[in-house]
Amino acid sequence: MKNGQKNVKSTAARLLTAAMCAILITGLCASVRANTSAAQKPDAIVQNDIAVNPATAVAMKPRVALLLPSNKAALAEAAMAVQTGFLAALQADTHGGVNLYLVESGDDNQENLSQFRKAQATTQLVVGPLSRNVTSALAHAATVPTIALSPKPGDIVASTSPLMLAIGLSIEDEARQLAQWAHASEEPGLAWIITTKAPWQLRAAHAFEQTLRAQGRGAKLLEIGVADGVLDPERLNQLRDQAHDAPPALVMLALDYQQAIQLREALGTETPAYGTSQLNPFTAAQWEEAEPQMLLEGLRLLELPSRLRQGLDIRTEASNADLGRLQALGRDAYEIMLPILAGQEHFSIEGDTGLLEIDFDAGEPARFKRKLTPATYENGRVVVMPDNEIESDAQ
């Protein structure tokens, strides 16, 4: 796998280079380190002087800013994945594209606000920011359509500009969808939700629990310790004995892939089990070469459709699953951007990250909904859940 990861990383680098070359050739704009004095200023929006007749290009095409963390920021690797996906979609666009400006965000809120305002002053739409904290800080300041790449923080609903559309991947939203599916599919009875103290796992567990309780199903949250990736053996034995004495109707694994394997080995595979996309480490193409994992057989999960699709092109590859998902988010951000630039207010897209529904009505709060793809472990590999099985579950 190490050699494969190196190849994937080099592929991503080649893709980014090719996309940037395409930007220069087609007359688009980018704040790359060009041979200009302005390029020496990290806070400047720079039009690359190698571009072909940029003045004409700017007049003909919409101006868009891509606002992402710098290569020195904590989210630099995530930002590069999103940027790679966005530029891949731009490169594949045969309908004219946009004039693109790359703008760096940082760790200082005032600096980010300044960058955001500069981007809005010279463009018609901003894609970014990426982190929840920066989105929260800038949510009130959008004066042009802005596609935030983080989930919408729950504490800023009242102050959020109607021009801010948050489309980020959310483990909480995923868990809520998963809970609705599990509740509709399984017999009445208590649900177990098993998690460690990892923050993202706890967020998923609580969202799943709250959704089940809202639908009238009892739910029990059970924490388990972990050290160096190994679940607490004593706690595993306790859970196994409890499951034997009073089997739950279903179990939700708010765990990662390796932890889920350990849990199923201890509890067995008889109880209906559900989990998030974190239980799928591979794309469909990668599963063809990976060893099947029979301990997860029958487990159900939700996943981005692009990671379940056979015959994916090179753009979907990344060094790990999470970066692959962020590349897909970047591609979807580009596809969402186009209808907004065209003035569409209500539209849906079969995107790489799910079935997307967007309401972007001037004066009203922007609304976004993502429906993920049901999947299951079959013969030890993750595959799309057949439609007829989903429909029969819901009846």
CSV table of C-alpha atoms in Angstrom, one decimal:
chain,number,residue,atom,x,y,z
A,1,MET,CA,0.0,0.0,0.0
A,2,LYS,CA,2.9,2.4,0.6
A,3,ASN,CA,4.0,2.3,-3.0
A,4,GLY,CA,0.4,2.9,-4.1
A,5,GLN,CA,0.1,5.9,-1.8
A,6,LYS,CA,3.2,7.4,-3.3
A,7,ASN,CA,1.8,7.0,-6.8
A,8,VAL,CA,-1.5,8.5,-5.8
A,9,LYS,CA,0.3,11.5,-4.2
A,10,SER,CA,2.4,12.0,-7.4
A,11,THR,CA,-0.8,11.7,-9.4
A,12,ALA,CA,-2.5,14.4,-7.4
A,13,ALA,CA,0.6,16.7,-7.8
A,14,ARG,CA,0.6,16.1,-11.6
A,15,LEU,CA,-3.1,16.9,-11.7
A,16,LEU,CA,-2.7,20.1,-9.8
A,17,THR,CA,0.2,21.2,-12.0
A,18,ALA,CA,-1.8,20.4,-15.1
A,19,ALA,CA,-4.8,22.3,-13.9
A,20,MET,CA,-2.7,25.3,-13.0
A,21,CYS,CA,-1.2,25.2,-16.5
A,22,ALA,CA,-4.7,25.2,-17.9
A,23,ILE,CA,-5.5,28.3,-15.9
A,24,LEU,CA,-2.6,30.2,-17.4
A,25,ILE,CA,-3.2,29.0,-20.9
A,26,THR,CA,-6.9,29.9,-20.9
A,27,GLY,CA,-6.3,33.3,-19.5
A,28,LEU,CA,-7.6,32.7,-16.0
A,29,CYS,CA,-6.2,34.4,-12.9
A,30,ALA,CA,-4.4,33.0,-9.9
A,31,SER,CA,-2.5,34.3,-6.9
A,32,VAL,CA,0.3,31.9,-7.4
A,33,ARG,CA,3.9,33.1,-6.8
A,34,ALA,CA,4.3,34.7,-10.2
A,35,ASN,CA,7.1,36.9,-11.5
A,36,THR,CA,5.5,40.1,-10.3
A,37,SER,CA,6.2,42.4,-7.4
A,38,ALA,CA,2.6,42.1,-6.2
A,39,ALA,CA,3.1,38.3,-5.9
A,40,GLN,CA,5.6,39.0,-3.0
A,41,LYS,CA,2.7,40.3,-0.8
A,42,PRO,CA,0.9,37.3,0.8
A,43,ASP,CA,-2.3,39.3,1.4
A,44,ALA,CA,-2.7,40.5,-2.2
A,45,ILE,CA,-5.0,39.1,-4.8
A,46,VAL,CA,-2.6,38.7,-7.7
A,47,GLN,CA,-3.4,38.4,-11.4
A,48,ASN,CA,-0.7,36.2,-12.9
A,49,ASP,CA,1.2,38.3,-15.6
A,50,ILE,CA,1.7,35.2,-17.7
A,51,ALA,CA,-2.0,34.9,-18.5
A,52,VAL,CA,-3.1,35.3,-22.0
A,53,ASN,CA,-4.9,38.8,-22.4
A,54,PRO,CA,-6.3,38.7,-18.9
A,55,ALA,CA,-8.2,42.0,-19.3
A,56,THR,CA,-10.3,40.5,-22.0
A,57,ALA,CA,-10.7,37.2,-20.1
A,58,VAL,CA,-11.9,39.0,-17.0
A,59,ALA,CA,-14.4,41.0,-19.0
A,60,MET,CA,-15.9,37.9,-20.6
A,61,LYS,CA,-16.0,35.4,-17.7
A,62,PRO,CA,-17.3,35.5,-14.1
A,63,ARG,CA,-14.6,36.3,-11.5
A,64,VAL,CA,-14.4,33.8,-8.7
A,65,ALA,CA,-12.2,33.7,-5.6
A,66,LEU,CA,-11.1,30.4,-4.0
A,67,LEU,CA,-10.4,31.2,-0.3
A,68,LEU,CA,-8.4,28.4,1.3
A,69,PRO,CA,-5.8,28.1,4.1
A,70,SER,CA,-2.2,28.8,3.1
A,71,ASN,CA,0.3,25.9,2.6
A,72,LYS,CA,1.7,26.7,6.1
A,73,ALA,CA,-1.7,26.5,7.9
A,74,ALA,CA,-3.0,23.6,10.0
A,75,LEU,CA,-5.5,22.6,7.3
A,76,ALA,CA,-3.0,22.9,4.4
A,77,GLU,CA,-3.3,19.3,3.3
A,78,ALA,CA,-7.1,19.5,3.4
A,79,ALA,CA,-7.0,22.7,1.5
A,80,MET,CA,-4.8,21.2,-1.2
A,81,ALA,CA,-7.3,18.3,-1.6
A,82,VAL,CA,-10.2,20.7,-2.0
A,83,GLN,CA,-8.2,22.8,-4.4
A,84,THR,CA,-7.2,19.8,-6.5
A,85,GLY,CA,-10.8,18.8,-6.8
A,86,PHE,CA,-12.0,22.3,-7.7
A,87,LEU,CA,-9.3,22.8,-10.3
A,88,ALA,CA,-10.0,19.3,-11.8
A,89,ALA,CA,-13.7,20.4,-12.3
A,90,LEU,CA,-12.5,23.7,-13.8
A,91,GLN,CA,-10.2,21.9,-16.2
A,92,ALA,CA,-13.0,19.6,-17.2
A,93,ASP,CA,-15.5,22.4,-17.8
A,94,THR,CA,-15.9,22.8,-21.6
A,95,HIS,CA,-18.5,25.7,-21.3
A,96,GLY,CA,-16.1,28.6,-20.7
A,97,GLY,CA,-15.1,28.3,-17.1
A,98,VAL,CA,-14.4,31.3,-14.8
A,99,ASN,CA,-11.6,33.7,-14.0
A,100,LEU,CA,-10.2,32.2,-10.8
A,101,TYR,CA,-8.3,34.0,-8.1
A,102,LEU,CA,-6.6,32.0,-5.3
A,103,VAL,CA,-6.8,33.7,-1.9
A,104,GLU,CA,-5.1,32.5,1.3
A,105,SER,CA,-6.8,32.5,4.7
A,106,GLY,CA,-4.8,32.2,7.9
A,107,ASP,CA,-5.3,31.7,11.6
A,108,ASP,CA,-6.1,35.3,12.5
A,109,ASN,CA,-9.8,36.3,12.3
A,110,GLN,CA,-9.1,40.0,11.4
A,111,GLU,CA,-6.7,39.0,8.6
A,112,ASN,CA,-9.3,36.5,7.3
A,113,LEU,CA,-12.0,39.2,7.3
A,114,SER,CA,-9.7,41.5,5.4
A,115,GLN,CA,-8.9,38.8,2.9
A,116,PHE,CA,-12.6,38.0,2.5
A,117,ARG,CA,-13.5,41.6,1.9
A,118,LYS,CA,-10.7,42.0,-0.7
A,119,ALA,CA,-11.9,38.9,-2.5
A,120,GLN,CA,-15.5,40.1,-2.5
A,121,ALA,CA,-14.5,43.5,-3.8
A,122,THR,CA,-13.0,42.1,-7.0
A,123,THR,CA,-15.1,39.0,-7.7
A,124,GLN,CA,-18.7,37.9,-8.2
A,125,LEU,CA,-18.5,34.8,-6.0
A,126,VAL,CA,-16.3,33.4,-3.3
A,127,VAL,CA,-15.7,29.6,-2.7
A,128,GLY,CA,-14.5,29.2,0.9
A,129,PRO,CA,-13.5,29.3,3.7
A,130,LEU,CA,-12.8,25.7,4.7
A,131,SER,CA,-12.8,25.6,8.5
A,132,ARG,CA,-15.8,25.9,10.8
A,133,ASN,CA,-14.2,28.6,12.9
A,134,VAL,CA,-13.4,30.8,9.9
A,135,THR,CA,-16.9,30.3,8.5
A,136,SER,CA,-18.4,31.3,11.8
A,137,ALA,CA,-16.2,34.4,12.0
A,138,LEU,CA,-17.1,35.5,8.4
A,139,ALA,CA,-20.7,34.3,8.2
A,140,HIS,CA,-22.2,37.8,8.7
A,141,ALA,CA,-19.8,39.5,6.3
A,142,ALA,CA,-20.8,38.0,2.9
A,143,THR,CA,-21.8,40.6,0.4
A,144,VAL,CA,-21.5,38.4,-2.7
A,145,PRO,CA,-22.6,34.7,-3.0
A,146,THR,CA,-20.3,32.6,-0.9
A,147,ILE,CA,-20.0,28.8,-0.9
A,148,ALA,CA,-18.5,27.9,2.5
A,149,LEU,CA,-16.7,24.6,2.5
A,150,SER,CA,-17.4,23.8,6.1
A,151,PRO,CA,-20.7,22.6,7.7
A,152,LYS,CA,-22.8,25.5,8.9
A,153,PRO,CA,-22.0,26.1,12.5
A,154,GLY,CA,-25.2,25.8,14.6
A,155,ASP,CA,-24.5,29.0,16.6
A,156,ILE,CA,-24.5,31.5,13.8
A,157,VAL,CA,-27.9,30.8,12.2
A,158,ALA,CA,-29.4,34.2,13.2
A,159,SER,CA,-26.4,36.3,12.0
A,160,THR,CA,-25.5,34.4,8.9
A,161,SER,CA,-25.8,36.4,5.7
A,162,PRO,CA,-28.3,35.0,3.2
A,163,LEU,CA,-25.5,35.0,0.7
A,164,MET,CA,-23.5,32.4,2.7
A,165,LEU,CA,-24.2,28.8,1.6
A,166,ALA,CA,-22.4,26.1,3.7
A,167,ILE,CA,-21.9,22.8,1.9
A,168,GLY,CA,-19.2,21.1,4.0
A,169,LEU,CA,-19.2,17.4,4.9
A,170,SER,CA,-20.8,16.9,8.3
A,171,ILE,CA,-20.4,13.8,10.4
A,172,GLU,CA,-23.5,14.9,12.4
A,173,ASP,CA,-25.7,15.1,9.3
A,174,GLU,CA,-24.4,11.8,8.1
A,175,ALA,CA,-25.3,10.2,11.5
A,176,ARG,CA,-28.8,11.7,11.4
A,177,GLN,CA,-29.4,10.2,8.0
A,178,LEU,CA,-28.0,6.9,9.2
A,179,ALA,CA,-30.3,6.9,12.2
A,180,GLN,CA,-33.4,7.5,10.0
A,181,TRP,CA,-32.4,4.6,7.8
A,182,ALA,CA,-31.6,2.3,10.7
A,183,HIS,CA,-34.9,3.1,12.5
A,184,ALA,CA,-37.0,2.5,9.4
A,185,SER,CA,-35.2,-0.8,8.6
A,186,GLU,CA,-35.0,-2.7,11.9
A,187,GLU,CA,-37.4,-4.2,14.3
A,188,PRO,CA,-38.5,-2.1,17.4
A,189,GLY,CA,-36.2,-2.3,20.3
A,190,LEU,CA,-33.2,-0.7,22.0
A,191,ALA,CA,-30.3,0.6,19.9
A,192,TRP,CA,-26.7,0.5,21.1
A,193,ILE,CA,-24.4,3.3,20.1
A,194,ILE,CA,-20.7,2.4,20.7
A,195,THR,CA,-18.1,5.1,20.7
A,196,THR,CA,-14.7,6.1,22.1
A,197,LYS,CA,-14.0,9.6,23.4
A,198,ALA,CA,-12.7,10.9,20.1
A,199,PRO,CA,-14.5,14.2,19.4
A,200,TRP,CA,-15.8,13.3,15.9
A,201,GLN,CA,-17.0,9.9,17.2
A,202,LEU,CA,-18.9,11.6,20.0
A,203,ARG,CA,-20.5,14.1,17.7
A,204,ALA,CA,-21.7,11.3,15.4
A,205,ALA,CA,-22.9,9.2,18.4
A,206,HIS,CA,-24.9,12.0,19.9
A,207,ALA,CA,-26.5,13.0,16.6
A,208,PHE,CA,-27.5,9.4,16.0
A,209,GLU,CA,-28.9,9.0,19.5
A,210,GLN,CA,-30.9,12.3,19.3
A,211,THR,CA,-32.4,11.3,16.0
A,212,LEU,CA,-33.5,7.9,17.2
A,213,ARG,CA,-35.0,9.3,20.4
A,214,ALA,CA,-36.9,11.9,18.3
A,215,GLN,CA,-38.5,9.0,16.4
A,216,GLY,CA,-39.5,7.2,19.5
A,217,ARG,CA,-36.8,4.5,19.7
A,218,GLY,CA,-34.8,3.9,22.8
A,219,ALA,CA,-31.0,4.4,22.5
A,220,LYS,CA,-28.1,3.6,24.8
A,221,LEU,CA,-24.7,5.3,24.4
A,222,LEU,CA,-21.8,3.1,25.4
A,223,GLU,CA,-18.3,4.4,25.6
A,224,ILE,CA,-15.2,2.2,25.3
A,225,GLY,CA,-11.6,3.0,26.0
A,226,VAL,CA,-8.9,2.8,23.4
A,227,ALA,CA,-5.1,2.8,23.7
A,228,ASP,CA,-2.7,2.8,20.7
A,229,GLY,CA,-5.7,1.9,18.4
A,230,VAL,CA,-6.7,-1.1,20.5
A,231,LEU,CA,-10.1,-1.2,22.2
A,232,ASP,CA,-10.2,-2.0,25.9
A,233,PRO,CA,-10.4,-5.8,26.1
A,234,GLU,CA,-12.2,-5.8,29.4
A,235,ARG,CA,-14.8,-3.5,28.1
A,236,LEU,CA,-15.2,-5.6,25.0
A,237,ASN,CA,-15.9,-8.6,27.2
A,238,GLN,CA,-18.5,-6.6,29.2
A,239,LEU,CA,-20.3,-5.6,26.0
A,240,ARG,CA,-20.3,-9.1,24.7
A,241,ASP,CA,-21.9,-10.5,27.9
A,242,GLN,CA,-24.5,-7.7,27.9
A,243,ALA,CA,-25.3,-8.4,24.2
A,244,HIS,CA,-25.7,-12.1,25.0
A,245,ASP,CA,-28.1,-11.5,28.0
A,246,ALA,CA,-30.2,-8.7,26.3
A,247,PRO,CA,-29.5,-8.4,22.6
A,248,PRO,CA,-30.0,-4.9,21.2
A,249,ALA,CA,-32.3,-4.5,18.1
A,250,LEU,CA,-29.4,-2.7,16.3
A,251,VAL,CA,-25.9,-1.3,17.0
A,252,MET,CA,-24.4,1.8,15.6
A,253,LEU,CA,-20.6,1.9,15.5
A,254,ALA,CA,-19.3,5.4,16.0
A,255,LEU,CA,-15.8,4.1,15.5
A,256,ASP,CA,-13.1,4.0,12.8
A,257,TYR,CA,-12.5,1.1,10.5
A,258,GLN,CA,-10.0,-0.8,12.6
A,259,GLN,CA,-12.0,-0.3,15.8
A,260,ALA,CA,-15.1,-1.6,14.1
A,261,ILE,CA,-13.3,-4.7,13.2
A,262,GLN,CA,-12.2,-5.3,16.8
A,263,LEU,CA,-15.8,-4.7,18.1
A,264,ARG,CA,-17.4,-7.1,15.6
A,265,GLU,CA,-14.9,-9.7,16.4
A,266,ALA,CA,-15.9,-9.5,20.0
A,267,LEU,CA,-19.7,-9.1,19.6
A,268,GLY,CA,-20.2,-11.2,16.5
A,269,THR,CA,-22.0,-10.3,13.3
A,270,GLU,CA,-25.6,-11.3,14.1
A,271,THR,CA,-26.9,-8.0,15.4
A,272,PRO,CA,-27.8,-5.5,12.6
A,273,ALA,CA,-25.0,-3.0,12.5
A,274,TYR,CA,-24.7,0.5,11.1
A,275,GLY,CA,-21.8,3.0,10.8
A,276,THR,CA,-20.6,6.2,9.1
A,277,SER,CA,-18.5,6.5,6.0
A,278,GLN,CA,-15.4,6.3,8.2
A,279,LEU,CA,-15.9,2.5,8.1
A,280,ASN,CA,-15.1,2.5,4.4
A,281,PRO,CA,-11.3,3.1,3.8
A,282,PHE,CA,-11.3,2.5,0.1
A,283,THR,CA,-12.9,3.5,-3.2
A,284,ALA,CA,-14.7,0.9,-5.4
A,285,ALA,CA,-11.5,0.5,-7.5
A,286,GLN,CA,-9.3,0.1,-4.4
A,287,TRP,CA,-11.6,-2.6,-3.0
A,288,GLU,CA,-11.0,-4.7,-6.1
A,289,GLU,CA,-7.4,-5.1,-4.9
A,290,ALA,CA,-7.9,-5.0,-1.1
A,291,GLU,CA,-8.3,-8.0,1.1
A,292,PRO,CA,-12.0,-8.5,2.0
A,293,GLN,CA,-13.0,-7.8,5.6
A,294,MET,CA,-15.5,-10.5,6.5
A,295,LEU,CA,-15.9,-9.4,10.1
A,296,LEU,CA,-17.8,-6.4,8.7
A,297,GLU,CA,-20.0,-8.5,6.5
A,298,GLY,CA,-23.6,-7.1,6.4
A,299,LEU,CA,-22.7,-3.9,8.1
A,300,ARG,CA,-24.6,-0.9,6.6
A,301,LEU,CA,-23.1,2.6,6.1
A,302,LEU,CA,-23.6,5.8,4.2
A,303,GLU,CA,-20.9,7.0,1.8
A,304,LEU,CA,-20.2,9.5,-1.0
A,305,PRO,CA,-21.4,8.2,-4.3
A,306,SER,CA,-18.1,9.0,-6.0
A,307,ARG,CA,-16.3,6.5,-3.7
A,308,LEU,CA,-18.8,3.7,-4.6
A,309,ARG,CA,-18.8,4.2,-8.3
A,310,GLN,CA,-17.0,1.7,-10.5
A,311,GLY,CA,-14.6,3.0,-13.2
A,312,LEU,CA,-13.7,6.2,-11.5
A,313,ASP,CA,-11.3,8.5,-13.3
A,314,ILE,CA,-7.9,9.6,-11.9
A,315,ARG,CA,-9.3,12.7,-10.3
A,316,THR,CA,-10.9,10.7,-7.5
A,317,GLU,CA,-7.6,9.3,-6.2
A,318,ALA,CA,-6.1,10.6,-3.0
A,319,SER,CA,-3.5,9.4,-0.4
A,320,ASN,CA,-6.3,8.6,2.1
A,321,ALA,CA,-10.1,8.3,2.3
A,322,ASP,CA,-10.6,11.7,4.0
A,323,LEU,CA,-8.6,13.6,1.4
A,324,GLY,CA,-10.5,11.8,-1.3
A,325,ARG,CA,-13.7,13.0,0.2
A,326,LEU,CA,-12.4,16.6,0.3
A,327,GLN,CA,-11.4,16.3,-3.4
A,328,ALA,CA,-15.0,15.3,-4.1
A,329,LEU,CA,-16.2,18.3,-2.1
A,330,GLY,CA,-14.0,20.6,-4.2
A,331,ARG,CA,-15.5,19.2,-7.4
A,332,ASP,CA,-19.0,19.7,-6.1
A,333,ALA,CA,-18.3,23.3,-5.0
A,334,TYR,CA,-17.4,24.0,-8.6
A,335,GLU,CA,-20.7,22.4,-9.9
A,336,ILE,CA,-22.8,24.3,-7.3
A,337,MET,CA,-21.0,27.6,-8.3
A,338,LEU,CA,-22.1,27.5,-11.9
A,339,PRO,CA,-25.9,27.6,-11.4
A,340,ILE,CA,-25.5,30.3,-8.7
A,341,LEU,CA,-23.5,32.4,-11.2
A,342,ALA,CA,-26.2,31.9,-13.7
A,343,GLY,CA,-28.8,33.2,-11.3
A,344,GLN,CA,-30.6,30.0,-10.5
A,345,GLU,CA,-32.3,30.0,-7.1
A,346,HIS,CA,-33.6,26.4,-6.6
A,347,PHE,CA,-31.7,23.5,-8.1
A,348,SER,CA,-30.4,20.0,-7.5
A,349,ILE,CA,-27.2,18.2,-8.5
A,350,GLU,CA,-26.2,14.6,-8.6
A,351,GLY,CA,-22.8,15.4,-7.1
A,352,ASP,CA,-19.7,13.5,-6.2
A,353,THR,CA,-20.6,13.9,-2.5
A,354,GLY,CA,-24.3,13.0,-2.8
A,355,LEU,CA,-27.6,14.2,-4.2
A,356,LEU,CA,-27.5,17.9,-3.5
A,357,GLU,CA,-30.5,20.3,-3.1
A,358,ILE,CA,-29.8,24.0,-3.0
A,359,ASP,CA,-32.1,27.0,-2.3
A,360,PHE,CA,-30.3,30.3,-2.9
A,361,ASP,CA,-33.2,32.8,-3.0
A,362,ALA,CA,-32.2,36.4,-2.6
A,363,GLY,CA,-33.2,37.8,0.8
A,364,GLU,CA,-33.9,34.3,2.3
A,365,PRO,CA,-31.4,32.2,4.2
A,366,ALA,CA,-29.5,29.9,1.9
A,367,ARG,CA,-30.5,26.2,2.4
A,368,PHE,CA,-28.4,23.1,1.5
A,369,LYS,CA,-29.2,19.4,1.8
A,370,ARG,CA,-27.1,16.4,0.9
A,371,LYS,CA,-28.4,12.9,0.6
A,372,LEU,CA,-25.7,10.2,0.9
A,373,THR,CA,-25.7,6.8,-0.8
A,374,PRO,CA,-26.6,3.7,1.3
A,375,ALA,CA,-24.0,0.9,1.1
A,376,THR,CA,-23.2,-2.4,2.8
A,377,TYR,CA,-20.4,-4.9,3.2
A,378,GLU,CA,-21.0,-7.7,0.9
A,379,ASN,CA,-18.5,-10.5,0.5
A,380,GLY,CA,-16.2,-8.4,2.7
A,381,ARG,CA,-16.2,-5.3,0.4
A,382,VAL,CA,-18.3,-2.1,0.4
A,383,VAL,CA,-20.9,-2.0,-2.4
A,384,VAL,CA,-23.9,0.1,-3.1
A,385,MET,CA,-27.0,-1.1,-1.4
A,386,PRO,CA,-29.5,-2.4,-4.0
A,387,ASP,CA,-32.5,-0.1,-4.3
A,388,ASN,CA,-35.0,-2.9,-3.8
A,389,GLU,CA,-33.5,-3.8,-0.4
A,390,ILE,CA,-33.7,-0.2,0.7
A,391,GLU,CA,-37.3,0.0,-0.4
A,392,SER,CA,-38.3,-3.2,1.3
A,393,ASP,CA,-36.6,-2.0,4.5
A,394,ALA,CA,-38.7,1.2,4.5
A,395,GLN,CA,-42.0,-0.7,4.1
